[in-house]
PDB file of C-alpha atoms in Angstrom:
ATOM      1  CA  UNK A   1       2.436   9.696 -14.231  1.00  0.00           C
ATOM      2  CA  UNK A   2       4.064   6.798 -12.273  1.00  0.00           C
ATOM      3  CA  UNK A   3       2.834   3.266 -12.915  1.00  0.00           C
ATOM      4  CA  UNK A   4       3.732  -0.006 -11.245  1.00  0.00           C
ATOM      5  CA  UNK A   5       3.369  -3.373 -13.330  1.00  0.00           C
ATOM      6  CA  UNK A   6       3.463  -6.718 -12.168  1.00  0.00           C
ATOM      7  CA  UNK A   7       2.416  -9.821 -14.245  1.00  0.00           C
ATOM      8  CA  UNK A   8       2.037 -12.927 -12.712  1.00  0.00           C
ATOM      9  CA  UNK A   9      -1.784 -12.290 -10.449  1.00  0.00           C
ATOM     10  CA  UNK A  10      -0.729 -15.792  -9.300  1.00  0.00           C
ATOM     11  CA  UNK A  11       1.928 -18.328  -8.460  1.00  0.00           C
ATOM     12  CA  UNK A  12       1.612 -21.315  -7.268  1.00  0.00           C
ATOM     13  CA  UNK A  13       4.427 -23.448  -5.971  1.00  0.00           C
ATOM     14  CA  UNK A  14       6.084 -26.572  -4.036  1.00  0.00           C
ATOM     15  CA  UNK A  15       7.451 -25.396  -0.800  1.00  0.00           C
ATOM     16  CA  UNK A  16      11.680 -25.779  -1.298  1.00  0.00           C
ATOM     17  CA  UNK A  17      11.760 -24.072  -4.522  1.00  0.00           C
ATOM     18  CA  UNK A  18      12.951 -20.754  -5.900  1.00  0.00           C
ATOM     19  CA  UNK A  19      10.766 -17.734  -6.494  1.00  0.00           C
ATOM     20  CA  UNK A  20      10.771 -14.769  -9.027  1.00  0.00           C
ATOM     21  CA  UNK A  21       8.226 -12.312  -8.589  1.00  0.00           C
ATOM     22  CA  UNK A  22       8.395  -9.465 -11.378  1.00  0.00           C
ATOM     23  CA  UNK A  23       8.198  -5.976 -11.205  1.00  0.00           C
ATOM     24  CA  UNK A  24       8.540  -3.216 -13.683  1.00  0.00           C
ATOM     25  CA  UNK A  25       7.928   0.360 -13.287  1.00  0.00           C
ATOM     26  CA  UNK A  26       7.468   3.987 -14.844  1.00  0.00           C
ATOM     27  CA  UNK A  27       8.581   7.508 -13.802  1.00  0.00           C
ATOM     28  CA  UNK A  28      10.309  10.373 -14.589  1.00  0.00           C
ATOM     29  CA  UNK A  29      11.828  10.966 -11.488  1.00  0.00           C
ATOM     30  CA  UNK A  30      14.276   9.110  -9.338  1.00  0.00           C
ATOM     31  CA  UNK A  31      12.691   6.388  -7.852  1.00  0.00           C
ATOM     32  CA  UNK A  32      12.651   4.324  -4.722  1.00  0.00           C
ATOM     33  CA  UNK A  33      11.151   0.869  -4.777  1.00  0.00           C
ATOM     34  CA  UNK A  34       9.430  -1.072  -2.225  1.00  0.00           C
ATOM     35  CA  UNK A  35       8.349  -4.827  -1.622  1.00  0.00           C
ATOM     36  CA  UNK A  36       5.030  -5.144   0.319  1.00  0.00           C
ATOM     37  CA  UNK A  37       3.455  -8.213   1.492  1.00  0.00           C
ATOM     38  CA  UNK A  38      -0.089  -8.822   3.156  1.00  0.00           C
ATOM     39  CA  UNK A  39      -0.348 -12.103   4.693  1.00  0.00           C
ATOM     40  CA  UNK A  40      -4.576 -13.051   5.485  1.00  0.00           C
ATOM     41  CA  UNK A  41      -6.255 -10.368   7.803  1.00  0.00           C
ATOM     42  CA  UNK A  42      -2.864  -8.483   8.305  1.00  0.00           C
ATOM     43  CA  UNK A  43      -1.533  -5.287   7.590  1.00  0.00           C
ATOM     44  CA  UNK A  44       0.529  -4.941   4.388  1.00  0.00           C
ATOM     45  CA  UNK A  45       4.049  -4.970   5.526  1.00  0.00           C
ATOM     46  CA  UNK A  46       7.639  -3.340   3.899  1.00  0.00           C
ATOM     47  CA  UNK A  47       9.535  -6.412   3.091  1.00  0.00           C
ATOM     48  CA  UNK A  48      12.507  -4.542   1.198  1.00  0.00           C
ATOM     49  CA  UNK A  49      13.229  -1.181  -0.259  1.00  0.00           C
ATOM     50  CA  UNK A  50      15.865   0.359  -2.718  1.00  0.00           C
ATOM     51  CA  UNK A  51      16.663   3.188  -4.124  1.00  0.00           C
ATOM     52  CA  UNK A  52      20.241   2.241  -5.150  1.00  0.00           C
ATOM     53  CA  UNK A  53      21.068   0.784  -8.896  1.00  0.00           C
ATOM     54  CA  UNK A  54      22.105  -2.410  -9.218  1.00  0.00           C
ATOM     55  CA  UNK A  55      22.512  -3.222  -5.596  1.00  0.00           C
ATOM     56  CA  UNK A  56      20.511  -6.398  -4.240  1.00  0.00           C
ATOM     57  CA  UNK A  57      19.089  -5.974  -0.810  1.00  0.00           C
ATOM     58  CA  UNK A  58      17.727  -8.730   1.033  1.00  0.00           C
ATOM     59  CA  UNK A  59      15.540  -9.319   4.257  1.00  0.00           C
ATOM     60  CA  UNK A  60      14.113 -12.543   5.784  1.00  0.00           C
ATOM     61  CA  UNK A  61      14.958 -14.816   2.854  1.00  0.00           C
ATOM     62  CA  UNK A  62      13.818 -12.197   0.172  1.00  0.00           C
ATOM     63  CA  UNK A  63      16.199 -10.427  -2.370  1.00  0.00           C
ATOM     64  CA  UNK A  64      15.875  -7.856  -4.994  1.00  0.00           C
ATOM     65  CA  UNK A  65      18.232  -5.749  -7.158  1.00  0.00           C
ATOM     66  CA  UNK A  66      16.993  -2.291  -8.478  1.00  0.00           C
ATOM     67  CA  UNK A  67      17.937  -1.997 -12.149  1.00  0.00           C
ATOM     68  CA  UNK A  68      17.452   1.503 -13.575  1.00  0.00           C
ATOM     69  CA  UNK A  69      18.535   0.335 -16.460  1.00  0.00           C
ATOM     70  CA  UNK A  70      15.171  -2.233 -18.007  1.00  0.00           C
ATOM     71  CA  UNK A  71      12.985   0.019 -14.944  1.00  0.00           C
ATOM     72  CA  UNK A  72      12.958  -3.642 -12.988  1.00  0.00           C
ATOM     73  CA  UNK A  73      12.853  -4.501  -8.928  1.00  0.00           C
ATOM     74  CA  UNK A  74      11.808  -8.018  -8.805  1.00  0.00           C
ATOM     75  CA  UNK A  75      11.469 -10.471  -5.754  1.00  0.00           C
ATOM     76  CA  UNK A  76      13.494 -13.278  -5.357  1.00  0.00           C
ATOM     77  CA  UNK A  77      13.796 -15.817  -3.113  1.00  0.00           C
ATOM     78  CA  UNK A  78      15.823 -19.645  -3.106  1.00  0.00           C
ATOM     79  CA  UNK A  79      13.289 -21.556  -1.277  1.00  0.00           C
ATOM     80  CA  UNK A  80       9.854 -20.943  -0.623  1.00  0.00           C
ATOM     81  CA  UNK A  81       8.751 -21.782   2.811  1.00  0.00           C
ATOM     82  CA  UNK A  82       4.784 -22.653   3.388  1.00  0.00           C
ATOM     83  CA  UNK A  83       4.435 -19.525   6.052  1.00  0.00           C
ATOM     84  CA  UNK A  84       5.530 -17.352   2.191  1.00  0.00           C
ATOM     85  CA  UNK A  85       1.658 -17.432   1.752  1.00  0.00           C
ATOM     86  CA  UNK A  86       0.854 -13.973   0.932  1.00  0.00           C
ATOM     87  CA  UNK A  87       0.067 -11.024  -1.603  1.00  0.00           C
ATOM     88  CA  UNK A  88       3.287  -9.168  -2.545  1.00  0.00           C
ATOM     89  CA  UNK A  89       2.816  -5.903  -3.762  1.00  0.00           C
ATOM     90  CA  UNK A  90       5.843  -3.848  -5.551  1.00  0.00           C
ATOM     91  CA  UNK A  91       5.329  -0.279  -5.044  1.00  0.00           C
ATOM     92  CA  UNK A  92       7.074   2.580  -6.432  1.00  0.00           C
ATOM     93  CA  UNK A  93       7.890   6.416  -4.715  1.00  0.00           C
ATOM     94  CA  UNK A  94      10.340   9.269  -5.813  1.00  0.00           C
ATOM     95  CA  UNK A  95      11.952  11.956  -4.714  1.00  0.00           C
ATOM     96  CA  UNK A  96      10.182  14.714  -5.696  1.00  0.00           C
ATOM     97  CA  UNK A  97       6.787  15.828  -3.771  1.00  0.00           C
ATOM     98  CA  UNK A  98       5.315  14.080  -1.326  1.00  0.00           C
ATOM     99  CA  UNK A  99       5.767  10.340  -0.355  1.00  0.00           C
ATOM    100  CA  UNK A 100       2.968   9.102  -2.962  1.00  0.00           C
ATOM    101  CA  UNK A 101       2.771   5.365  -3.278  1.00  0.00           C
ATOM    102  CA  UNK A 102       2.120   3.576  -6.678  1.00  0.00           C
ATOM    103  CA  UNK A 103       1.348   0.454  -6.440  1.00  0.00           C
ATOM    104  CA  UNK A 104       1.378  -2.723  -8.821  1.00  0.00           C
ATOM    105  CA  UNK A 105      -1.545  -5.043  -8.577  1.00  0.00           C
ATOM    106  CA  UNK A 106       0.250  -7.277  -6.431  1.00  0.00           C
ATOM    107  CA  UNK A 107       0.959 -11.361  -7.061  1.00  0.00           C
ATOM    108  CA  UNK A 108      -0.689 -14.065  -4.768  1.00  0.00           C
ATOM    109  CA  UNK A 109       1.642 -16.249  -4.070  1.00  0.00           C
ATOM    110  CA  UNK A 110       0.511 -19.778  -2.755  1.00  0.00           C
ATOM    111  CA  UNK A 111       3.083 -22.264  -1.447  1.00  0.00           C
ATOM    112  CA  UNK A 112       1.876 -25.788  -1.124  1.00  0.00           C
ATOM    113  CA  UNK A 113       3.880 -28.935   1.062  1.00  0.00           C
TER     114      UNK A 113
ATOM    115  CA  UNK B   1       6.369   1.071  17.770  1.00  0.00           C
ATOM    116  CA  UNK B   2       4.883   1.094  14.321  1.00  0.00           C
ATOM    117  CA  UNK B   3       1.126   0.692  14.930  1.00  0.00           C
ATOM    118  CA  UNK B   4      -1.627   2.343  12.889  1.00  0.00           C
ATOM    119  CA  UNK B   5      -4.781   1.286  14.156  1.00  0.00           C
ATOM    120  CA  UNK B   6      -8.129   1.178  11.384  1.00  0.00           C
ATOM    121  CA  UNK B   7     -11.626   0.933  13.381  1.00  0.00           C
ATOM    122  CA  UNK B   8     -13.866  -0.334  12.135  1.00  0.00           C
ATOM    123  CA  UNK B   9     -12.344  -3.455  10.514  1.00  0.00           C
ATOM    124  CA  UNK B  10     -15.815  -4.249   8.900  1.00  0.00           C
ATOM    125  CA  UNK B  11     -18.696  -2.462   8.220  1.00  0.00           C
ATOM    126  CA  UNK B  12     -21.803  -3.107   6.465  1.00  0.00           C
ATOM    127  CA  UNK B  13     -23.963   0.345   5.157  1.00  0.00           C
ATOM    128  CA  UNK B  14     -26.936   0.379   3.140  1.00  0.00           C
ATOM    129  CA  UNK B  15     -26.699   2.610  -0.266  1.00  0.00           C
ATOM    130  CA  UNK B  16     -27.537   6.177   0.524  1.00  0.00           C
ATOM    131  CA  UNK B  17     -25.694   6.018   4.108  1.00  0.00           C
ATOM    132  CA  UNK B  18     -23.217   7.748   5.007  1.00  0.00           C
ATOM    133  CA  UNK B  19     -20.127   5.831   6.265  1.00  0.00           C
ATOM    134  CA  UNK B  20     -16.962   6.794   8.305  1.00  0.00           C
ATOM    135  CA  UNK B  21     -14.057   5.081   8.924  1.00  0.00           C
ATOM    136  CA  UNK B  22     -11.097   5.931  11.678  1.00  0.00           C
ATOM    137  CA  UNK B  23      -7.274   5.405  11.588  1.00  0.00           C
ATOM    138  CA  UNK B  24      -4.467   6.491  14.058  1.00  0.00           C
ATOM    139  CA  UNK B  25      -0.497   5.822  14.394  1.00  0.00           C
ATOM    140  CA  UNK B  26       1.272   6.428  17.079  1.00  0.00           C
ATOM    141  CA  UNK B  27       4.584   7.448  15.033  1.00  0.00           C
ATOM    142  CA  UNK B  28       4.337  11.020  15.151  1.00  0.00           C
ATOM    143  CA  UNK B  29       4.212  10.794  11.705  1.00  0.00           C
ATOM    144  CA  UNK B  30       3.790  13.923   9.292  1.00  0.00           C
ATOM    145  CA  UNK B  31       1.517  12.858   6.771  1.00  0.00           C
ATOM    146  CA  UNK B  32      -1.680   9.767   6.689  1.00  0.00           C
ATOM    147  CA  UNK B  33      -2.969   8.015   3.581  1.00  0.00           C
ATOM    148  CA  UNK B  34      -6.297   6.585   2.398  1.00  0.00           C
ATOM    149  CA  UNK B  35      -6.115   4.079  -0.318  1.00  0.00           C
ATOM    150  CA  UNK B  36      -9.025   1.728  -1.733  1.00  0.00           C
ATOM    151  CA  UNK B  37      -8.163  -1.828  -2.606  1.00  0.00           C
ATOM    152  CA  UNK B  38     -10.758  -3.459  -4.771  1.00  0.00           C
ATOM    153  CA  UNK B  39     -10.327  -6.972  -5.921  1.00  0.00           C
ATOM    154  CA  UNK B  40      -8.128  -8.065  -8.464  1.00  0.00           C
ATOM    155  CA  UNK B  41      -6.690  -3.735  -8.851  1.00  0.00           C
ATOM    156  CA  UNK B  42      -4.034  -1.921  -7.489  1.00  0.00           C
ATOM    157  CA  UNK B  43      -4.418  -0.019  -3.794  1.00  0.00           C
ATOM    158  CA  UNK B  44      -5.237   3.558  -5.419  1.00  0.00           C
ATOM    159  CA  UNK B  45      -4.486   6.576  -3.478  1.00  0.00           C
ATOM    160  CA  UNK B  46      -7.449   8.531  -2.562  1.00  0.00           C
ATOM    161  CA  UNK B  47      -6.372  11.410  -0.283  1.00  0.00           C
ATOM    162  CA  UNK B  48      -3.608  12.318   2.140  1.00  0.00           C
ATOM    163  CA  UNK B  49      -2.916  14.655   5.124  1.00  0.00           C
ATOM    164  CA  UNK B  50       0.297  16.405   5.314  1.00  0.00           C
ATOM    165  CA  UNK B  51      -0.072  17.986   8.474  1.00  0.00           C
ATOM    166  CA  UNK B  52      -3.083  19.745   8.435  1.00  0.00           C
ATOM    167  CA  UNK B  53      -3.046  20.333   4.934  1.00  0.00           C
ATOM    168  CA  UNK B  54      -5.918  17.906   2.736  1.00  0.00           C
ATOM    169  CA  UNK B  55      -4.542  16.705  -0.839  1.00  0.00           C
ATOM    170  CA  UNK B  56      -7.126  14.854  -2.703  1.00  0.00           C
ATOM    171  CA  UNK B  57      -6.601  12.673  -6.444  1.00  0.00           C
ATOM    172  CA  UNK B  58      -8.343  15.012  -9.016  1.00  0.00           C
ATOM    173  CA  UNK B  59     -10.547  11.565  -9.664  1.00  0.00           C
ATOM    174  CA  UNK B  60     -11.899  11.455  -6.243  1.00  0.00           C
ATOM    175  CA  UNK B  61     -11.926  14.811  -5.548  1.00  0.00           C
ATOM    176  CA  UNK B  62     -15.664  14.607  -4.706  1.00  0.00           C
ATOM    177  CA  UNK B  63     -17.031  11.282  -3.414  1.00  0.00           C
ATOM    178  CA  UNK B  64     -14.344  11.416  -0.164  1.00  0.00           C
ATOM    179  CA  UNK B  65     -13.536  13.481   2.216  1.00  0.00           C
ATOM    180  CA  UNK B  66     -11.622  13.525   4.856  1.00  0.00           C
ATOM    181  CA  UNK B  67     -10.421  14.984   8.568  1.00  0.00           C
ATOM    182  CA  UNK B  68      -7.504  14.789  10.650  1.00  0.00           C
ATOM    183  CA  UNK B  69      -8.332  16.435  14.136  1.00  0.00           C
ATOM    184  CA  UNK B  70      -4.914  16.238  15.448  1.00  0.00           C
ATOM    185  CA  UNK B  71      -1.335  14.679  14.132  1.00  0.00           C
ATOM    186  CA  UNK B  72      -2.097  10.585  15.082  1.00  0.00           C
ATOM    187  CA  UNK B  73      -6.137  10.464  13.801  1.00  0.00           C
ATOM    188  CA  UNK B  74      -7.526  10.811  10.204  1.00  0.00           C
ATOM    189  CA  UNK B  75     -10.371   9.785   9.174  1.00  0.00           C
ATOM    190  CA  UNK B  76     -12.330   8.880   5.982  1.00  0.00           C
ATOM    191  CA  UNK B  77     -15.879   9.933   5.331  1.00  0.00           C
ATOM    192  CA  UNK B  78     -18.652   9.286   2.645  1.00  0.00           C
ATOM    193  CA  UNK B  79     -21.492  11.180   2.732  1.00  0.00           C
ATOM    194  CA  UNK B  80     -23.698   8.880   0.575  1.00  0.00           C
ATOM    195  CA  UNK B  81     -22.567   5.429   0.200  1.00  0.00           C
ATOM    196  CA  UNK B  82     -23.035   3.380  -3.637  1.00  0.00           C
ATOM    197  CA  UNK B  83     -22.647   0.279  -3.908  1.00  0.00           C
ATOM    198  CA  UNK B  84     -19.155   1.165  -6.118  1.00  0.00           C
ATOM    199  CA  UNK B  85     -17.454   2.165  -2.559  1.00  0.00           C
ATOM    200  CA  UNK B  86     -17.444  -1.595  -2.015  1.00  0.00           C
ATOM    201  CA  UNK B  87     -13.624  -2.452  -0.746  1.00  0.00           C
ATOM    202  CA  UNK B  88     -11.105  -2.778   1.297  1.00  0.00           C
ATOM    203  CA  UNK B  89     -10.169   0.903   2.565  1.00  0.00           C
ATOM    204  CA  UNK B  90      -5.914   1.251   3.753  1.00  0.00           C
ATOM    205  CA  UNK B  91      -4.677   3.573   6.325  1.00  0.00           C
ATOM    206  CA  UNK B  92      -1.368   4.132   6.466  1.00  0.00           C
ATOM    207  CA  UNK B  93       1.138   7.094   7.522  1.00  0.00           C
ATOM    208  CA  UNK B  94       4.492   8.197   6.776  1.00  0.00           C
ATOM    209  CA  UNK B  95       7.476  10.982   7.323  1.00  0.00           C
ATOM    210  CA  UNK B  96       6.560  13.343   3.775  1.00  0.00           C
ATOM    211  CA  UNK B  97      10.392  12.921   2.034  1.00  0.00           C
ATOM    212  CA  UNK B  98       9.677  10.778  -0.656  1.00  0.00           C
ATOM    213  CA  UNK B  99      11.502   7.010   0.059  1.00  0.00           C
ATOM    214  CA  UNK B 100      10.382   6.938   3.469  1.00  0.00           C
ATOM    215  CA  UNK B 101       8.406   3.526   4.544  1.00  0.00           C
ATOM    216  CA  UNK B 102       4.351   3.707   4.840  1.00  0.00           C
ATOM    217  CA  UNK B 103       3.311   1.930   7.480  1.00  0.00           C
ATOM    218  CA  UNK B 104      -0.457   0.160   6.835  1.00  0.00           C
ATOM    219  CA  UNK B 105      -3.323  -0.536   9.010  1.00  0.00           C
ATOM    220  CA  UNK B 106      -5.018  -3.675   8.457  1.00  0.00           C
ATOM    221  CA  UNK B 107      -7.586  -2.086   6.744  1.00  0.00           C
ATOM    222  CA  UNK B 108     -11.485  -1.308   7.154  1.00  0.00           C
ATOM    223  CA  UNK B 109     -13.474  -4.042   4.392  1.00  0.00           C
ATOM    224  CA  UNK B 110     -16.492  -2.278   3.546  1.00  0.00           C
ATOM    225  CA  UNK B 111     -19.592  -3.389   1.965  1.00  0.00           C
ATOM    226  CA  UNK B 112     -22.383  -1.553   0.642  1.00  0.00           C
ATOM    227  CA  UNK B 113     -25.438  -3.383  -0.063  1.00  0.00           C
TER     228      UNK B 113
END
């Protein structure tokens, strides 16, 4: 079946610098992959989505390139702000059957001044 | 407006009890999820409503069930709470075609004691 991994269960970091947030995936079918992040007592919420190869898509500081290629979709961003607090979860769907989300364990990521 | 709504947000049952938790969206959406988030794991899909048709994971086939009384409620009831249904339970809906975004309540933390 389809699995999501994601190593890092935490990163901590300096507010102003860059950010790499991995995410690997399995499936036999043609995937779309999502970015989620939960900030304290909130709803998760998309952050980015792809279901293109090797195109980067970006939202709100946050970038990520799908490559079908090594199975990858990790986060990426320049500069970590404090408010990037949060549990990011990379999540995986295809196109075949219903809209079932796999999800990776998700990374905590803490930003300190 | 992309609201799903989880009531209650925490709830405390004693082992034996049954317990049941509600979730709407006002998206017209086709299809609602229940996931469980336990500490330190990956959400894991428990059930989902397309329509009015149930779909349950073959490994929780039995402790959950579920009903979904019209398109924007679902909700998620155990008939005889352990203390292993301790977690964080997700509501969140989407349009079926794989890719499409699920949108997340906030969740509903329960604790079985």
């Amino acid at each position: 079946g389809d699995s999501v991994t994601q190593t890092e269960g935490l990163v901590t970091l300096t507010k102003g610098l860059p950010v790499m947030l991995n995410c690997t995936y399995q499936t036999t079918y043609s995937p779309f992959l999502f970015w989620y992040v939960q900030h304290l007592n909130e709803a998760p919420k998309l952050l980015l989505k792809s279901s293109t190869d090797n195109k980067r898509t970006e939202h709100q500081g946050f970038y990520a390139t799908l490559h079908k290629s090594s199975s990858s979709f990790h986060l990426q961003k320049s500069s970590v702000q404090l408010s990037d607090s949060a549990l990011y979860f990379c999540a995986l769907t295809h196109d075949s059957g219903y809209n079932k989300l796999t999800f990776g364990k998700g990374t905590v990521l803490l930003v300190s001044p | 407006d992309t609201t799903v709504k989880q009531n209650p947000r925490y709830k405390l049952a004693r082992v034996g009890k049954p317990v049941n938790l509600i979730c709407s969206q006002t998206m017209n959406h086709d299809t609602m999820y229940w996931y469980q988030k336990k500490p330190n794991q990956a959400p894991k899909l428990l059930l989902f409503y397309y329509d009015k048709i149930l779909n349950r994971e073959a490994d929780t086939f039995e402790k959950f069930q579920s009903s979904r009384p019209n398109n924007s409620f679902c909700s998620l009831y155990i008939g005889s709470a352990g203390l292993e249904y301790s977690a964080m339970y997700l509501c969140a809906s989407s349009r079926r075609t794989g890719g499409n975004t699920l949108y997340f309540g906030e969740g509903s933390r329960l604790i079985v004691v």
